[in-house]
CSV table of C-alpha atoms and ligand atoms in Angstrom, one decimal:
chain,number,residue,atom,x,y,z
A,76,UNK,CA,1.3,14.9,-4.6
A,77,UNK,CA,4.7,14.9,-2.9
A,78,UNK,CA,5.9,18.3,-1.8
A,79,UNK,CA,8.9,19.7,-3.7
A,80,UNK,CA,11.9,19.6,-1.4
A,81,UNK,CA,13.9,22.8,-1.5
A,82,UNK,CA,16.8,24.5,0.2
A,83,UNK,CA,16.8,28.3,0.2
A,84,UNK,CA,20.3,29.8,-0.1
A,85,UNK,CA,20.0,33.5,0.6
A,86,UNK,CA,21.4,36.7,2.1
A,87,UNK,CA,18.4,38.4,3.7
A,88,UNK,CA,17.8,41.2,2.6
A,89,UNK,CA,14.2,42.5,2.3
A,90,UNK,CA,13.2,40.6,-0.8
A,91,UNK,CA,14.9,37.4,0.5
A,92,UNK,CA,12.8,37.7,3.6
A,93,UNK,CA,9.6,37.7,1.5
A,94,UNK,CA,10.9,34.7,-0.4
A,95,UNK,CA,11.4,32.9,2.9
A,96,UNK,CA,7.8,33.8,3.9
A,97,UNK,CA,6.5,32.0,0.8
A,98,UNK,CA,8.9,29.1,1.1
A,99,UNK,CA,8.3,28.4,4.8
A,100,UNK,CA,4.6,28.1,4.6
A,101,UNK,CA,3.6,26.7,1.2
A,102,UNK,CA,1.9,23.3,1.2
A,103,UNK,CA,3.5,22.5,-2.1
A,104,UNK,CA,7.0,22.9,-0.7
A,105,UNK,CA,9.2,21.3,2.0
A,106,UNK,CA,11.8,23.7,3.1
A,107,UNK,CA,14.7,21.5,4.3
A,108,UNK,CA,16.8,24.4,5.5
A,109,UNK,CA,17.9,27.9,4.9
A,110,UNK,CA,21.6,28.4,4.1
A,111,UNK,CA,23.0,31.9,4.3
A,112,UNK,CA,26.0,33.7,2.8
A,113,UNK,CA,27.4,37.2,3.0
A,114,UNK,CA,25.8,39.4,0.3
A,115,UNK,CA,23.4,42.2,1.1
A,116,UNK,CA,25.2,42.4,4.4
A,117,UNK,CA,27.9,40.6,6.3
A,118,UNK,CA,27.4,36.9,7.2
A,119,UNK,CA,26.6,37.8,10.8
A,120,UNK,CA,23.9,40.1,9.7
A,121,UNK,CA,22.4,37.8,7.0
A,122,UNK,CA,22.4,34.8,9.4
A,123,UNK,CA,20.7,36.8,12.1
A,124,UNK,CA,18.2,38.1,9.7
A,125,UNK,CA,17.2,34.7,8.5
A,126,UNK,CA,16.7,33.7,12.1
A,127,UNK,CA,14.7,36.8,12.8
A,128,UNK,CA,12.3,36.2,9.9
A,129,UNK,CA,11.7,32.6,10.8
A,130,UNK,CA,11.2,33.4,14.4
A,131,UNK,CA,8.7,36.2,13.5
A,132,UNK,CA,6.8,33.7,11.3
A,133,UNK,CA,6.7,31.1,14.0
A,134,UNK,CA,8.8,28.7,11.9
A,135,UNK,CA,11.7,28.4,14.3
A,136,UNK,CA,12.0,24.6,13.6
A,137,UNK,CA,13.4,25.4,10.1
A,138,UNK,CA,17.2,25.2,10.5
A,139,UNK,CA,19.4,28.1,9.4
A,140,UNK,CA,23.0,27.4,8.4
A,141,UNK,CA,25.6,30.1,8.2
A,142,UNK,CA,28.0,29.6,5.3
A,143,UNK,CA,30.6,31.7,3.5
A,144,UNK,CA,31.5,35.2,4.8
A,145,UNK,CA,33.4,36.1,1.7
A,146,UNK,CA,33.2,35.5,-2.0
A,147,UNK,CA,35.5,32.8,-3.6
A,148,UNK,CA,37.9,35.2,-5.3
A,149,UNK,CA,36.9,38.8,-5.3
A,150,UNK,CA,36.6,41.3,-2.5
A,151,UNK,CA,33.4,41.4,-0.6
A,152,UNK,CA,30.6,43.8,-1.7
A,153,UNK,CA,27.4,44.5,0.2
A,154,UNK,CA,24.2,46.3,-0.6
A,155,UNK,CA,23.8,48.5,2.5
A,156,UNK,CA,22.5,51.3,0.3
A,157,UNK,CA,19.3,49.2,-0.4
A,158,UNK,CA,18.9,47.0,2.7
A,159,UNK,CA,20.5,49.2,5.4
A,160,UNK,CA,23.1,48.6,8.1
A,161,UNK,CA,21.4,45.5,9.4
A,162,UNK,CA,20.5,44.1,6.0
A,163,UNK,CA,16.9,44.2,7.1
A,164,UNK,CA,16.3,47.8,8.2
A,165,UNK,CA,12.8,48.9,8.8
A,166,UNK,CA,10.9,46.3,11.0
A,167,UNK,CA,11.4,46.2,14.7
A,168,UNK,CA,12.1,42.6,15.7
A,169,UNK,CA,11.6,41.2,19.1
A,170,UNK,CA,14.6,39.8,21.0
A,171,UNK,CA,16.1,36.9,19.1
A,172,UNK,CA,15.9,33.4,20.5
A,173,UNK,CA,16.6,31.4,17.3
A,174,UNK,CA,20.3,30.8,16.4
A,175,UNK,CA,22.0,29.3,13.4
A,176,UNK,CA,23.0,25.7,13.6
A,177,UNK,CA,26.6,24.7,14.3
A,178,UNK,CA,27.0,22.9,10.9
A,179,UNK,CA,28.4,25.1,8.1
A,180,UNK,CA,26.0,25.8,5.2
A,181,UNK,CA,28.4,24.2,2.7
A,182,UNK,CA,28.5,21.0,4.8
A,183,UNK,CA,24.7,21.0,5.1
A,184,UNK,CA,24.3,21.4,1.3
A,185,UNK,CA,26.8,18.5,0.6
A,186,UNK,CA,25.3,16.2,3.2
A,187,UNK,CA,21.7,16.9,2.3
A,188,UNK,CA,22.2,16.5,-1.4
A,189,UNK,CA,24.3,13.4,-1.1
A,190,UNK,CA,21.7,11.8,1.1
A,191,UNK,CA,18.9,12.8,-1.2
A,192,UNK,CA,17.3,10.9,-4.0
A,193,UNK,CA,18.1,13.7,-6.5
A,194,UNK,CA,14.8,15.4,-5.6
A,195,UNK,CA,16.1,18.6,-4.0
A,196,UNK,CA,15.9,22.0,-5.8
A,197,UNK,CA,18.4,24.6,-4.5
A,198,UNK,CA,16.9,28.1,-4.7
A,199,UNK,CA,19.6,30.8,-4.5
A,200,UNK,CA,18.6,34.4,-3.9
A,201,UNK,CA,22.0,35.8,-2.9
A,202,UNK,CA,25.6,35.4,-4.1
A,203,UNK,CA,26.1,31.7,-5.2
A,204,UNK,CA,29.2,31.2,-2.9
A,205,UNK,CA,27.8,28.4,-0.7
A,206,UNK,CA,26.5,26.3,-3.6
A,207,UNK,CA,29.6,27.0,-5.7
A,208,UNK,CA,31.9,25.9,-2.7
A,209,UNK,CA,29.7,22.8,-2.1
A,210,UNK,CA,30.1,21.8,-5.8
A,211,UNK,CA,33.9,22.2,-5.6
A,212,UNK,CA,34.1,20.5,-2.2
A,213,UNK,CA,32.0,17.5,-3.3
A,214,UNK,CA,31.5,17.3,-7.1
A,215,UNK,CA,29.2,14.2,-6.6
A,216,UNK,CA,26.4,16.5,-5.4
A,217,UNK,CA,26.0,17.8,-9.0
A,218,UNK,CA,24.2,14.6,-9.9
A,219,UNK,CA,21.9,15.0,-6.9
A,220,UNK,CA,20.8,18.5,-7.7
A,221,UNK,CA,17.4,18.3,-9.3
A,222,UNK,CA,17.6,21.9,-10.4
A,223,UNK,CA,19.1,25.3,-9.4
A,224,UNK,CA,16.6,28.1,-9.4
A,225,UNK,CA,18.4,31.5,-9.0
A,226,UNK,CA,17.5,35.1,-8.7
A,227,UNK,CA,20.4,36.7,-10.4
A,228,UNK,CA,21.9,38.0,-13.6
A,229,UNK,CA,20.3,40.0,-16.4
A,230,UNK,CA,20.4,39.8,-20.2
A,231,UNK,CA,19.7,43.5,-20.3
A,232,UNK,CA,21.1,46.0,-17.8
A,233,UNK,CA,22.7,45.4,-14.4
A,234,UNK,CA,21.9,47.0,-11.1
A,235,UNK,CA,25.3,47.5,-9.6
A,236,UNK,CA,27.2,48.2,-12.8
A,237,UNK,CA,25.8,48.8,-16.3
A,238,UNK,CA,26.6,45.1,-17.0
A,239,UNK,CA,26.1,43.2,-13.8
A,240,UNK,CA,23.4,42.3,-11.3
A,241,UNK,CA,24.3,42.2,-7.6
A,242,UNK,CA,24.0,38.5,-6.8
A,243,UNK,CA,26.3,37.6,-9.7
A,244,UNK,CA,28.7,40.5,-9.3
A,245,UNK,CA,29.1,39.7,-5.6
A,246,UNK,CA,30.6,36.4,-6.5
A,247,UNK,CA,31.1,35.8,-10.2
A,248,UNK,CA,33.4,32.9,-9.8
A,249,UNK,CA,30.9,31.0,-7.7
A,250,UNK,CA,28.2,31.7,-10.2
A,251,UNK,CA,30.5,30.3,-12.9
A,252,UNK,CA,30.9,27.1,-10.9
A,253,UNK,CA,27.2,26.7,-10.6
A,254,UNK,CA,26.4,27.6,-14.3
A,255,UNK,CA,29.0,25.0,-15.4
A,256,UNK,CA,27.8,22.3,-13.1
A,257,UNK,CA,25.9,20.6,-16.0
A,258,UNK,CA,22.7,20.6,-13.9
A,259,UNK,CA,19.3,22.2,-15.0
A,260,UNK,CA,19.3,25.9,-14.1
A,261,UNK,CA,16.5,28.4,-14.1
A,262,UNK,CA,17.9,31.9,-14.1
A,263,UNK,CA,15.4,34.5,-13.0
A,264,UNK,CA,17.1,37.8,-13.7
A,265,UNK,CA,16.4,41.5,-13.5
A,266,UNK,CA,14.8,41.3,-16.9
A,267,UNK,CA,11.7,39.9,-15.2
A,268,UNK,CA,12.1,40.8,-11.6
A,269,UNK,CA,12.0,44.5,-12.5
A,270,UNK,CA,8.4,43.9,-13.7
A,271,UNK,CA,7.1,43.0,-10.2
A,272,UNK,CA,7.2,46.5,-8.8
A,273,UNK,CA,5.8,46.8,-5.3
A,274,UNK,CA,3.8,50.0,-5.8
A,275,UNK,CA,2.1,51.7,-2.8
A,276,UNK,CA,-1.2,50.1,-3.9
A,277,UNK,CA,0.4,46.7,-3.5
A,278,UNK,CA,1.6,47.6,0.0
A,279,UNK,CA,-1.9,48.8,0.9
A,280,UNK,CA,-3.4,45.6,-0.5
A,281,UNK,CA,-1.1,43.4,1.5
A,282,UNK,CA,-1.6,45.5,4.7
A,283,UNK,CA,-5.3,44.5,4.5
A,284,UNK,CA,-4.4,40.8,4.8
A,285,UNK,CA,-3.5,41.5,8.5
A,286,UNK,CA,-1.4,38.5,9.4
A,287,UNK,CA,1.9,38.5,11.2
A,288,UNK,CA,3.5,37.9,7.7
A,289,UNK,CA,1.7,40.7,6.0
A,290,UNK,CA,2.7,43.2,8.8
A,291,UNK,CA,6.3,42.2,8.3
A,292,UNK,CA,5.9,42.5,4.6
A,293,UNK,CA,4.6,46.1,5.0
A,294,UNK,CA,7.4,47.1,7.3
A,295,UNK,CA,10.0,45.6,5.0
A,296,UNK,CA,8.5,47.2,1.9
A,297,UNK,CA,8.4,50.7,3.4
A,298,UNK,CA,12.2,50.7,3.8
A,299,UNK,CA,12.9,48.7,0.6
A,300,UNK,CA,10.7,50.9,-1.7
A,301,UNK,CA,12.1,54.1,-0.2
A,302,UNK,CA,15.7,53.1,-1.0
A,303,UNK,CA,14.8,51.7,-4.4
A,304,UNK,CA,13.2,55.1,-5.2
A,305,UNK,CA,16.2,57.0,-3.9
A,306,UNK,CA,18.7,55.0,-6.0
A,307,UNK,CA,16.8,53.9,-9.1
A,308,UNK,CA,13.8,56.2,-9.1
A,309,UNK,CA,11.2,53.4,-9.2
A,310,UNK,CA,7.8,54.3,-7.7
A,311,UNK,CA,7.7,50.6,-6.5
A,312,UNK,CA,10.6,48.4,-5.4
A,313,UNK,CA,11.3,45.4,-7.6
A,314,UNK,CA,10.5,42.3,-5.5
A,315,UNK,CA,13.3,40.2,-7.1
A,316,UNK,CA,13.8,37.2,-4.9
A,317,UNK,CA,10.3,35.8,-4.3
A,318,UNK,CA,9.9,35.3,-8.0
A,319,UNK,CA,12.0,32.2,-7.6
A,320,UNK,CA,9.7,30.6,-5.0
A,321,UNK,CA,6.6,31.8,-6.8
A,322,UNK,CA,7.8,30.1,-10.0
A,323,UNK,CA,7.9,26.8,-8.1
A,324,UNK,CA,4.4,27.3,-6.7
A,325,UNK,CA,3.1,28.0,-10.2
A,326,UNK,CA,5.3,26.7,-13.0
A,327,UNK,CA,3.3,28.8,-15.6
A,328,UNK,CA,4.2,32.0,-13.8
A,329,UNK,CA,7.5,32.6,-15.5
A,330,UNK,CA,8.2,32.1,-19.2
A,331,UNK,CA,11.7,30.9,-19.9
A,332,UNK,CA,13.9,30.4,-22.9
A,333,UNK,CA,16.9,28.0,-23.1
A,334,UNK,CA,20.1,29.9,-23.6
A,335,UNK,CA,23.8,29.5,-23.4
A,336,UNK,CA,24.8,31.6,-20.4
A,337,UNK,CA,28.4,32.5,-19.6
A,338,UNK,CA,29.5,34.6,-16.6
A,339,UNK,CA,32.0,37.3,-17.5
A,340,UNK,CA,35.1,36.6,-15.3
A,341,UNK,CA,37.3,39.1,-17.1
A,342,UNK,CA,37.6,41.6,-14.2
A,343,UNK,CA,36.9,44.4,-16.7
A,344,UNK,CA,33.8,46.6,-17.0
A,345,UNK,CA,31.5,43.7,-17.6
A,346,UNK,CA,32.8,41.6,-14.7
A,347,UNK,CA,29.9,39.6,-13.4
A,348,UNK,CA,27.7,40.0,-16.4
A,349,UNK,CA,25.6,37.0,-17.4
A,350,UNK,CA,26.1,36.8,-21.1
A,351,UNK,CA,22.9,35.2,-22.3
A,352,UNK,CA,23.0,34.0,-26.0
A,353,UNK,CA,19.3,34.6,-26.6
A,354,UNK,CA,19.6,34.3,-30.4
A,355,UNK,CA,22.1,31.4,-30.4
A,356,UNK,CA,24.8,33.5,-32.1
A,357,UNK,CA,27.6,31.3,-30.6
A,358,UNK,CA,26.1,28.0,-31.7
A,359,UNK,CA,26.7,26.6,-28.2
A,360,UNK,CA,24.4,24.3,-26.2
A,361,UNK,CA,21.9,26.0,-23.9
A,362,UNK,CA,23.0,25.9,-20.3
A,363,UNK,CA,20.1,27.6,-18.6
A,364,UNK,CA,16.4,28.3,-18.8
A,365,UNK,CA,16.4,32.1,-18.7
A,366,UNK,CA,13.3,33.9,-17.5
A,367,UNK,CA,11.9,36.2,-20.2
A,368,UNK,CA,8.5,37.1,-18.8
A,369,UNK,CA,6.4,36.9,-15.6
A,370,UNK,CA,2.7,37.0,-14.9
A,371,UNK,CA,2.6,40.1,-12.8
A,372,UNK,CA,-1.0,39.9,-11.5
A,373,UNK,CA,-0.6,36.2,-10.8
A,374,UNK,CA,2.6,37.0,-8.9
A,375,UNK,CA,0.9,39.4,-6.5
A,376,UNK,CA,-1.9,36.8,-6.0
A,377,UNK,CA,0.7,34.3,-5.0
A,378,UNK,CA,2.3,36.7,-2.6
A,379,UNK,CA,-1.1,37.6,-1.0
A,380,UNK,CA,-2.1,33.9,-0.7
A,381,UNK,CA,1.3,33.3,1.0
A,382,UNK,CA,0.8,36.1,3.5
A,383,UNK,CA,-2.7,34.9,4.3
A,384,UNK,CA,-1.5,31.4,5.2
A,385,UNK,CA,0.0,32.8,8.4
A,386,UNK,CA,-1.8,33.6,11.6
A,387,UNK,CA,-2.8,37.0,12.9
A,388,UNK,CA,-0.4,37.3,15.8
A,389,UNK,CA,3.4,37.5,15.7
A,390,UNK,CA,4.0,33.9,16.3
A,391,UNK,CA,7.5,34.4,17.2
A,392,UNK,CA,7.2,37.2,19.7
K,4,BDR,C1,19.4,41.0,-5.7
K,4,BDR,O1,20.3,41.7,-5.0
K,4,BDR,C2,19.9,41.8,-3.6
K,4,BDR,O2,20.2,43.1,-3.1
K,4,BDR,C3,18.5,41.4,-3.6
K,4,BDR,O3,18.2,40.7,-2.3
K,4,BDR,C4,18.3,40.5,-4.7
K,4,BDR,O4,18.7,39.1,-4.4
K,4,BDR,C5,18.8,41.8,-6.8
K,4,BDR,O5,19.8,42.2,-7.7
K,5,CA,CA1,18.9,38.5,-2.1
């Protein structure tokens, strides 16, 4: 079977890094490139982190494209409280050899989608600035987008404000552009990603895998779970972003429901909320497949299998 062609648009970020581990080494996927935006940290940091992770994994041939350093309209927000000053605090990385490409992430998205046969899925796990800008810059790419799969939003509570989730709140206008693109969208929000909590037993289980990827996973999770506990009180950090990639590897992993989704752009208390009409109150057409459940055990099996596919030594050191 042909491998699913994907682009990962991200802001690494501890959980983004785990999503990249899965995406970069799954036989079912062809990772065409990693595009990066400011989000969890500044663009310099997130681009460097994407390069660090791919180098660590020995996947330096996968190109990284730095994109937008600021959201479309609002002021920039970061998540240094969770991901630290570098955006990937915790692991000690070797000196960096890999660099981002010269091409801008938005140009890469436009070029790759236009040249494609409509067979590329864009997976976003950060603010949707790059994809939103690409859609505005070259509207013809909409017809070429097979699907957008995003980690973002929530039909219950937010995680930055009571109403809004970080990736959407960090650039609500870009999310609006993506959600109104008319293309198929799978929205994997906090409602399900808060079910995949990385408890200490999970960290111990992954440590036993003993590959370069599992060692990075463990170092990442030690920091991530600590800050998640300090801020939210969880005993295990919710491993949000990899649910996107895992859902491509096993389409039965995530249960979705079609809903009309509108991004709150009002700049009030609910700015950045994903208003998901789960019960069809508004009588409007569904615009996204919204995740309502996830197979938690299966998810951890997918993560473990992904970590196992790597070698034992730090390939990129
Ligand atoms: C999202 O926000 C970021 O901090 C994480 O990387 C994830 O993409 C969760 O709200
Ligand atoms: Ca992220």
